mmCIF file of C-alpha atoms in Angstrom:
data_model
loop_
_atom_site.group_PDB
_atom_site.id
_atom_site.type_symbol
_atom_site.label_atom_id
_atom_site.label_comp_id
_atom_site.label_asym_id
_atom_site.label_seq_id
_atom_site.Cartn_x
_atom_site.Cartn_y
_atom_site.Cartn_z
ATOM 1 C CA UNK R 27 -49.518 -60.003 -25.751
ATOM 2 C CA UNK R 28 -47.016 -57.306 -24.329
ATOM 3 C CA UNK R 29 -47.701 -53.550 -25.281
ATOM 4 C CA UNK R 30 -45.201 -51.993 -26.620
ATOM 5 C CA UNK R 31 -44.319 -48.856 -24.846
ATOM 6 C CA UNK R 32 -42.746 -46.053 -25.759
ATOM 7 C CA UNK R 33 -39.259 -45.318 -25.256
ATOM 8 C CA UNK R 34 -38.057 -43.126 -22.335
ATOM 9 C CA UNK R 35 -40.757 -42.176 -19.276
ATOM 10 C CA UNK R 36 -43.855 -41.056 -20.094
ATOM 11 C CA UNK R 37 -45.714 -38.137 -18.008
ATOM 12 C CA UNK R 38 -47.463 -39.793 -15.567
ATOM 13 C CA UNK R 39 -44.121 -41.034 -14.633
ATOM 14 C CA UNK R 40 -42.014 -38.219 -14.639
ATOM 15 C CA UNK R 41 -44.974 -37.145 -12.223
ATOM 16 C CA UNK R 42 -44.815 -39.986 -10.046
ATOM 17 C CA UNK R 43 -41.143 -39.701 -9.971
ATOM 18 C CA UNK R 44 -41.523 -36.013 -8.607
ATOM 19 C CA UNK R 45 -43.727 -36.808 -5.741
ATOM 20 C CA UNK R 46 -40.290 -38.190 -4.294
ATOM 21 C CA UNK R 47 -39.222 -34.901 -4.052
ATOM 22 C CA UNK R 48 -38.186 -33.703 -0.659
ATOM 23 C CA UNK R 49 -40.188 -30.364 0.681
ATOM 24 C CA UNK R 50 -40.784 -28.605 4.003
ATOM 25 C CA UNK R 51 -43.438 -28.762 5.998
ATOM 26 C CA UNK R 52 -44.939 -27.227 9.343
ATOM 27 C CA UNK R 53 -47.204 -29.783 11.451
ATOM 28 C CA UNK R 54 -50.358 -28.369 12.830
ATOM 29 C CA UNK R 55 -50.131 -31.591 15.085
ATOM 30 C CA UNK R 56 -47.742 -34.188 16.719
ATOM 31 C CA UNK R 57 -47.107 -37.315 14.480
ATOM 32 C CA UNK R 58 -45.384 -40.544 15.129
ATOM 33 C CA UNK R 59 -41.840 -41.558 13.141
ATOM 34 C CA UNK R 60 -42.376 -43.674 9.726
ATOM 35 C CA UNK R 61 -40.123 -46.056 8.590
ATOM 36 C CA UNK R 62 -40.050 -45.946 4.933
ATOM 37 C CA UNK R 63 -38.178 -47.570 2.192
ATOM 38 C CA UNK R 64 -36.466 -43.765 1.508
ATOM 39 C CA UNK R 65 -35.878 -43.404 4.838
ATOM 40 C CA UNK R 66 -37.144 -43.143 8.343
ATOM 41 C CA UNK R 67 -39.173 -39.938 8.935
ATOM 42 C CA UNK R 68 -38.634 -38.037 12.149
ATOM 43 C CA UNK R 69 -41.655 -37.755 14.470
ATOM 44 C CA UNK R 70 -42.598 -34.207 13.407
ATOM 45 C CA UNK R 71 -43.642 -31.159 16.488
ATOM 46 C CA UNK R 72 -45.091 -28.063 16.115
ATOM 47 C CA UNK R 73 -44.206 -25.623 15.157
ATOM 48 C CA UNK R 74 -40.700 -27.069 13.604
ATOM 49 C CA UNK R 75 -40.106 -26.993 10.139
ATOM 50 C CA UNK R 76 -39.375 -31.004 8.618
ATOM 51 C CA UNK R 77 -38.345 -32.297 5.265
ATOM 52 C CA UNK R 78 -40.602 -35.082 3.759
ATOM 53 C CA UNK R 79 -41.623 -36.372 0.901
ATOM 54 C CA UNK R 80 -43.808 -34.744 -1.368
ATOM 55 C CA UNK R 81 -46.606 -37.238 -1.886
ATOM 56 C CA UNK R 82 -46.392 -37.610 2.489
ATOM 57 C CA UNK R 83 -46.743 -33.960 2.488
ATOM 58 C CA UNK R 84 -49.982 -33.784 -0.077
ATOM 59 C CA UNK R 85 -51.656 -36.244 2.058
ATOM 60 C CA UNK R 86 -50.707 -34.369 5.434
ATOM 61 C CA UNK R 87 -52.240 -31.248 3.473
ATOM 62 C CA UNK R 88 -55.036 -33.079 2.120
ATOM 63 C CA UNK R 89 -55.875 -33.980 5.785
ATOM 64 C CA UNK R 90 -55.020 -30.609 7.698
ATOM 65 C CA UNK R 91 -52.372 -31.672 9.498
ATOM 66 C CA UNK R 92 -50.071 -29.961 8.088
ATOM 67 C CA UNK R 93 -48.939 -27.179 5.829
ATOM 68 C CA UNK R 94 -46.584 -26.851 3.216
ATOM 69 C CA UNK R 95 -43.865 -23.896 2.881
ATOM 70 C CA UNK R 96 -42.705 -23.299 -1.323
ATOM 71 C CA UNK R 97 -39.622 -23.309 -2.138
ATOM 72 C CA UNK R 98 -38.034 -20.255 -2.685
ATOM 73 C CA UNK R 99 -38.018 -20.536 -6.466
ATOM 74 C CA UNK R 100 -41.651 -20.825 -6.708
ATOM 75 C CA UNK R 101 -42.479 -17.070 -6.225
ATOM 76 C CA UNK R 102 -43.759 -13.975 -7.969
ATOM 77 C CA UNK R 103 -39.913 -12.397 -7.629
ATOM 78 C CA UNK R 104 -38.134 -15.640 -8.671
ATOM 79 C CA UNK R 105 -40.147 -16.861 -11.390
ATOM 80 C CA UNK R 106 -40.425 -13.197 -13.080
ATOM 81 C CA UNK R 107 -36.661 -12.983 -12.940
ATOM 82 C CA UNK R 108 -36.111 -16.151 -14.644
ATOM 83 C CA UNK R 109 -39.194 -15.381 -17.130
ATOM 84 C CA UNK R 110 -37.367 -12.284 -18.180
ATOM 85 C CA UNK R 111 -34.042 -14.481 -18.732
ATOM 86 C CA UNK R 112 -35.685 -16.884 -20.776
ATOM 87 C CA UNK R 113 -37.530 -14.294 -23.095
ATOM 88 C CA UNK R 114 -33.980 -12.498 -23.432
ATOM 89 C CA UNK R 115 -31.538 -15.782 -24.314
ATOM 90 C CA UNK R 116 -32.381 -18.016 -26.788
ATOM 91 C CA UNK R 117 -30.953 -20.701 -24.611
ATOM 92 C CA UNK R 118 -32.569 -22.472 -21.261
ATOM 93 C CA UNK R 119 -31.929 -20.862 -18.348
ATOM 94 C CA UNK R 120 -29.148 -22.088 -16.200
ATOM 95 C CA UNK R 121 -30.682 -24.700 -13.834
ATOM 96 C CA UNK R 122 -30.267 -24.268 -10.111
ATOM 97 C CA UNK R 123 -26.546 -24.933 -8.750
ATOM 98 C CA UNK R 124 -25.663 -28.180 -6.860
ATOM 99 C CA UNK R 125 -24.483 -28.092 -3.298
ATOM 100 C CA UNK R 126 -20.800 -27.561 -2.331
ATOM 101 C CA UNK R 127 -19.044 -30.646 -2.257
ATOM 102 C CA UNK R 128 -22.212 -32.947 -3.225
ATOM 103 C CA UNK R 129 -21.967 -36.319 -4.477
ATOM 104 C CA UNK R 130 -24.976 -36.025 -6.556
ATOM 105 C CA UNK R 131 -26.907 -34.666 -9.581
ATOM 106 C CA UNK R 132 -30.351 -33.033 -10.190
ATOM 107 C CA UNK R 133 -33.090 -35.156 -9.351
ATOM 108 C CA UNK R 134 -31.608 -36.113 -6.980
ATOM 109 C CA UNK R 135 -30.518 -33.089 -4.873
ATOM 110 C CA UNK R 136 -33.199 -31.275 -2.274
ATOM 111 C CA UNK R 137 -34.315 -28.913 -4.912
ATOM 112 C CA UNK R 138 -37.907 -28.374 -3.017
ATOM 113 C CA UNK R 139 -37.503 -27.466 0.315
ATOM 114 C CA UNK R 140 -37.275 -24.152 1.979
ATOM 115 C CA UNK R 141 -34.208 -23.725 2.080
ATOM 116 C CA UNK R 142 -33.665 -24.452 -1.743
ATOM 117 C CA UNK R 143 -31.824 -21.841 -4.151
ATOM 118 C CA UNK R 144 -33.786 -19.364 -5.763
ATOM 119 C CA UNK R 145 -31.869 -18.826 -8.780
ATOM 120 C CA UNK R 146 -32.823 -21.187 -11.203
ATOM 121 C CA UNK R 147 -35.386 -24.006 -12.031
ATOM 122 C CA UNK R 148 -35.312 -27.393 -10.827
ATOM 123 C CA UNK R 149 -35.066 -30.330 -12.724
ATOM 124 C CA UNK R 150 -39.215 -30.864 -11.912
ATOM 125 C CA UNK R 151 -40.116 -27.636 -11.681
ATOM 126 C CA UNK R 152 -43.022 -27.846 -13.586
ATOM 127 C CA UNK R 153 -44.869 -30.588 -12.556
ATOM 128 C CA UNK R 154 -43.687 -30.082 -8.842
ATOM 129 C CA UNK R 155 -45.336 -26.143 -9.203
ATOM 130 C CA UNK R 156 -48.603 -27.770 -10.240
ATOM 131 C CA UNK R 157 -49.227 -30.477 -7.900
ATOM 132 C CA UNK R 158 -47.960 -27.523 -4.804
ATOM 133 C CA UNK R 159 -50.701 -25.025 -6.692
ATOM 134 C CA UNK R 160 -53.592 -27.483 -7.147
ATOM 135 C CA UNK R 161 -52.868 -28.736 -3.421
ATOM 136 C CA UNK R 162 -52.171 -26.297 -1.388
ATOM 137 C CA UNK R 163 -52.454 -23.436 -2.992
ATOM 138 C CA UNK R 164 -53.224 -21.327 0.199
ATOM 139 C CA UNK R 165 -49.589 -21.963 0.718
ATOM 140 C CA UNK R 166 -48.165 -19.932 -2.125
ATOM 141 C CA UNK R 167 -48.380 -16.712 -1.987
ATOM 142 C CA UNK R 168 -49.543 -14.590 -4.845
ATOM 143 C CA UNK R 169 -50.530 -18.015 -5.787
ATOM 144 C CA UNK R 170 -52.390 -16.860 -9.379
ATOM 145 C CA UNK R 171 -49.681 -14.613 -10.130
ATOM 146 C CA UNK R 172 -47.359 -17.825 -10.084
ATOM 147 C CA UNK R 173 -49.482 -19.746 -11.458
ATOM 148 C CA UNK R 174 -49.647 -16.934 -14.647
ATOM 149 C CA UNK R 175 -45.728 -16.649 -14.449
ATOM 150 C CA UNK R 176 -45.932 -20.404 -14.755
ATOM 151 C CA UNK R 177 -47.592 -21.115 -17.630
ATOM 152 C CA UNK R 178 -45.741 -17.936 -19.328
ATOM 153 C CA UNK R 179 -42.742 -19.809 -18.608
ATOM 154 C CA UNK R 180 -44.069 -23.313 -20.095
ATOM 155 C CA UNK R 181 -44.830 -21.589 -23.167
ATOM 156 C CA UNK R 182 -41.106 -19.419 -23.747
ATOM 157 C CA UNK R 183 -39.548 -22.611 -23.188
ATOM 158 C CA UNK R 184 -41.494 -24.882 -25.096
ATOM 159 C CA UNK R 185 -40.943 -22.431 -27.841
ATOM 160 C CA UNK R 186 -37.512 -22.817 -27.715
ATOM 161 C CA UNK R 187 -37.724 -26.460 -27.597
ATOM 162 C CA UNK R 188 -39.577 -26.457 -30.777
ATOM 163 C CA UNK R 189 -36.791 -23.800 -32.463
ATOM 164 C CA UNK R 190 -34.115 -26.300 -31.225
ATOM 165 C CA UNK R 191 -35.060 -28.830 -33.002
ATOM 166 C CA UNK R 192 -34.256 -27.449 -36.455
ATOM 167 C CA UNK R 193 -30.614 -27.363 -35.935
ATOM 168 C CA UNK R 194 -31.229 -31.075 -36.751
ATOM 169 C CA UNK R 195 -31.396 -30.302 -40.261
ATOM 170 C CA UNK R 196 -27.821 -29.191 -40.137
ATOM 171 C CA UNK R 197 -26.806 -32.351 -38.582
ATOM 172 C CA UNK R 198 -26.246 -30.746 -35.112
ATOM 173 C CA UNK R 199 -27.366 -31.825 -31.978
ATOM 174 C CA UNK R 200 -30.566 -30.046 -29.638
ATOM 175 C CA UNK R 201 -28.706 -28.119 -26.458
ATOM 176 C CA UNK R 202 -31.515 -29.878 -23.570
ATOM 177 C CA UNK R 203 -29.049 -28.230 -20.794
ATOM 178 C CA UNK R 204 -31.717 -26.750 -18.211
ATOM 179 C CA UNK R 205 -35.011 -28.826 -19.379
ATOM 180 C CA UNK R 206 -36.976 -30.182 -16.996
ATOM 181 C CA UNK R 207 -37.705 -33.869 -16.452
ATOM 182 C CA UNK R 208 -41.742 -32.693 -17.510
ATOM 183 C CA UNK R 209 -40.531 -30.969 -20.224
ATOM 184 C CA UNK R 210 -38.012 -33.329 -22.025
ATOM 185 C CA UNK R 211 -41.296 -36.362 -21.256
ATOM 186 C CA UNK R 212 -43.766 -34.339 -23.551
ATOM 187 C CA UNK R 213 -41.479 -32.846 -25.944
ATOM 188 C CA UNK R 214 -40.481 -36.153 -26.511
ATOM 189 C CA UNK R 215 -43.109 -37.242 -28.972
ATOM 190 C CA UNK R 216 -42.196 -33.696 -30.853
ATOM 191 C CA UNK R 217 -38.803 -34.465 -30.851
ATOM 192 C CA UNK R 218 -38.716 -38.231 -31.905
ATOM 193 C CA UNK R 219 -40.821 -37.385 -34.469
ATOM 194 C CA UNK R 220 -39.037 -34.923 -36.507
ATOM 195 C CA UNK R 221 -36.198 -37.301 -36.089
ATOM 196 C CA UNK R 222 -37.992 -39.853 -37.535
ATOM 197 C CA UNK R 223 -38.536 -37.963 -40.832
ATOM 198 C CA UNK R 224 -35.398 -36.291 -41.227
ATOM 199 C CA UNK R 225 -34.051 -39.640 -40.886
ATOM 200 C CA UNK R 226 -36.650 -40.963 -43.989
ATOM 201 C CA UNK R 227 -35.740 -37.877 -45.846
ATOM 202 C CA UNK R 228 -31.607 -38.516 -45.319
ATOM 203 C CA UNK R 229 -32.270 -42.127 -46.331
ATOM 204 C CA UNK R 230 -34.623 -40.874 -49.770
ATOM 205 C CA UNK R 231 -31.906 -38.418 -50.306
ATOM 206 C CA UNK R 232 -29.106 -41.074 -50.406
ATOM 207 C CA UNK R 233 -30.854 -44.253 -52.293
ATOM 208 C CA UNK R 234 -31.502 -40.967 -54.912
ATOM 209 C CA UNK R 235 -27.572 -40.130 -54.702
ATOM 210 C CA UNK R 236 -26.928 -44.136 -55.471
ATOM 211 C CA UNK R 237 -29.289 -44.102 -58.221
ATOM 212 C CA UNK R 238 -28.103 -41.657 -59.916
ATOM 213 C CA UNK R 239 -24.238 -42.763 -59.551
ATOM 214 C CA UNK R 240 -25.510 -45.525 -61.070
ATOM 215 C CA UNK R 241 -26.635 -44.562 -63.861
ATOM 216 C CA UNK R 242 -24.095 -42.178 -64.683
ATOM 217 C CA UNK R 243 -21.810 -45.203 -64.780
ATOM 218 C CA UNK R 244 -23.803 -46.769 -67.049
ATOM 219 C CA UNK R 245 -24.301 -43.958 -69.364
ATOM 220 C CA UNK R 246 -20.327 -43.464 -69.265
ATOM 221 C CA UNK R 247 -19.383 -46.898 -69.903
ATOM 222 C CA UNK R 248 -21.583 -47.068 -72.667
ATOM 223 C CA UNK R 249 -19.944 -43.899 -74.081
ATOM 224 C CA UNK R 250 -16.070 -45.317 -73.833
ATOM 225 C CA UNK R 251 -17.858 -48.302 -75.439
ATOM 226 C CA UNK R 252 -19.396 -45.978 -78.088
ATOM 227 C CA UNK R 253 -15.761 -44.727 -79.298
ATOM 228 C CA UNK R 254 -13.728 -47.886 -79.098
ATOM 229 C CA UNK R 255 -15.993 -48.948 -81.719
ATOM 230 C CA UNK R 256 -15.666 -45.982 -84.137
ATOM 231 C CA UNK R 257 -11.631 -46.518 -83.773
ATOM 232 C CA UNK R 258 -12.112 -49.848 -84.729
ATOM 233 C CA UNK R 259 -13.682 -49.097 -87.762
ATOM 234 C CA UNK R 260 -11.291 -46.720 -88.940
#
């Protein structure tokens, strides 16, 4: 028998999605070219800087061979500048701009690398900052202090995720401009669910409406019926 899954992705995808992500790496050795289904990868030199993947770069970490640089973003300055945005707006913090003249959107935009805007939060900044901190954590600086500023962050906006959603009451629609890809996967459940129930409520609140339409019909037909009679007799 199938299980039945959830709609949308779940977090363990929105992870494996992010390990797509393109970053920046220094070798600490030569390696040979890859031919991948994203892509060939250059043959990467010491000590030159190269894009690649983010789950290539883990392992390259995971074996020494080769170190990862954060983006720019993911640093004590950055992320306490965007903190103190976040706790000041009651909106999400604009996400990072695209490229000049690009073709594409957010994921799908080198967000990642080095030479990545600072401005903003990408669209997997969260789960992105976490696998960079539990990996190679030697290669962020102040790397508790972001971690700190990271989890601050997850928390403001999480709170505001959870205020947004009782504009539904009013009929209006949640503003998920600037949410991550993380974010949107585990609120989610939150969100779905308090759909779910105003949706039971709206549907009590209108078979109540009916009933009582109903039988105020009734009770006023009965009444015209009432006084045709009493003309009649006279």
């Amino acid at each position: 028998m199938a299980l039945t899954l959830p709609p949308g992705l779940t977090p363990p995808e929105v992870a494996f999605l992010c390990e797509m992500e393109l970053v920046t790496v220094i070798p600490r050795q030569r390696l040979e070219g890859l031919d991948l289904l994203g892509g060939p990868i250059l043959p990467l030199q010491p000590p030159y800087r190269a894009p690649l993947p983010l789950w290539l770069a883990l392992l390259l970490k995971r074996q020494r061979r080769a170190n990862i640089l954060p983006p720019p973003w993911l640093s004590v300055p950055a992320l306490t500048q965007i903190l103190a945005l976040e706790q000041e707006s009651p909106v999400f913090s604009p996400p990072l701009p695209l490229p000049l003249n690009s073709t594409t959107s957010p994921p799908f935009v080198p967000t990642a690398t080095a030479d990545a805007p600072s401005q903003g939060l990408p669209y997997h900044w969260l789960e992105l900052g976490e696998m960079l901190l539990d990996a190679a954590a030697d290669d962020v600086p102040e790397g508790d202090s972001v971690r700190r500023l990271m989890r601050d962050l997850r928390e403001v906006r999480m709170a505001k995720m959870r205020e947004g959603v009782k504009v539904l009451e009013g009929g209006r629609e949640v503003r998920v401009v600037g949410v991550g890809g993380m974010e949107v996967a585990e609120g989610r459940a939150f969100i779905g669910g308090v759909v779910d129930g105003l949706r039971k409520i709206g549907a009590s609140k209108e078979l109540s409406r009916k009933e009582r339409e109903a039988e105020e019909r009734e009770n006023g037909l009965g009444g015209a019926d009432d006084d045709e009679d009493d003309d009649m007799e006279m």
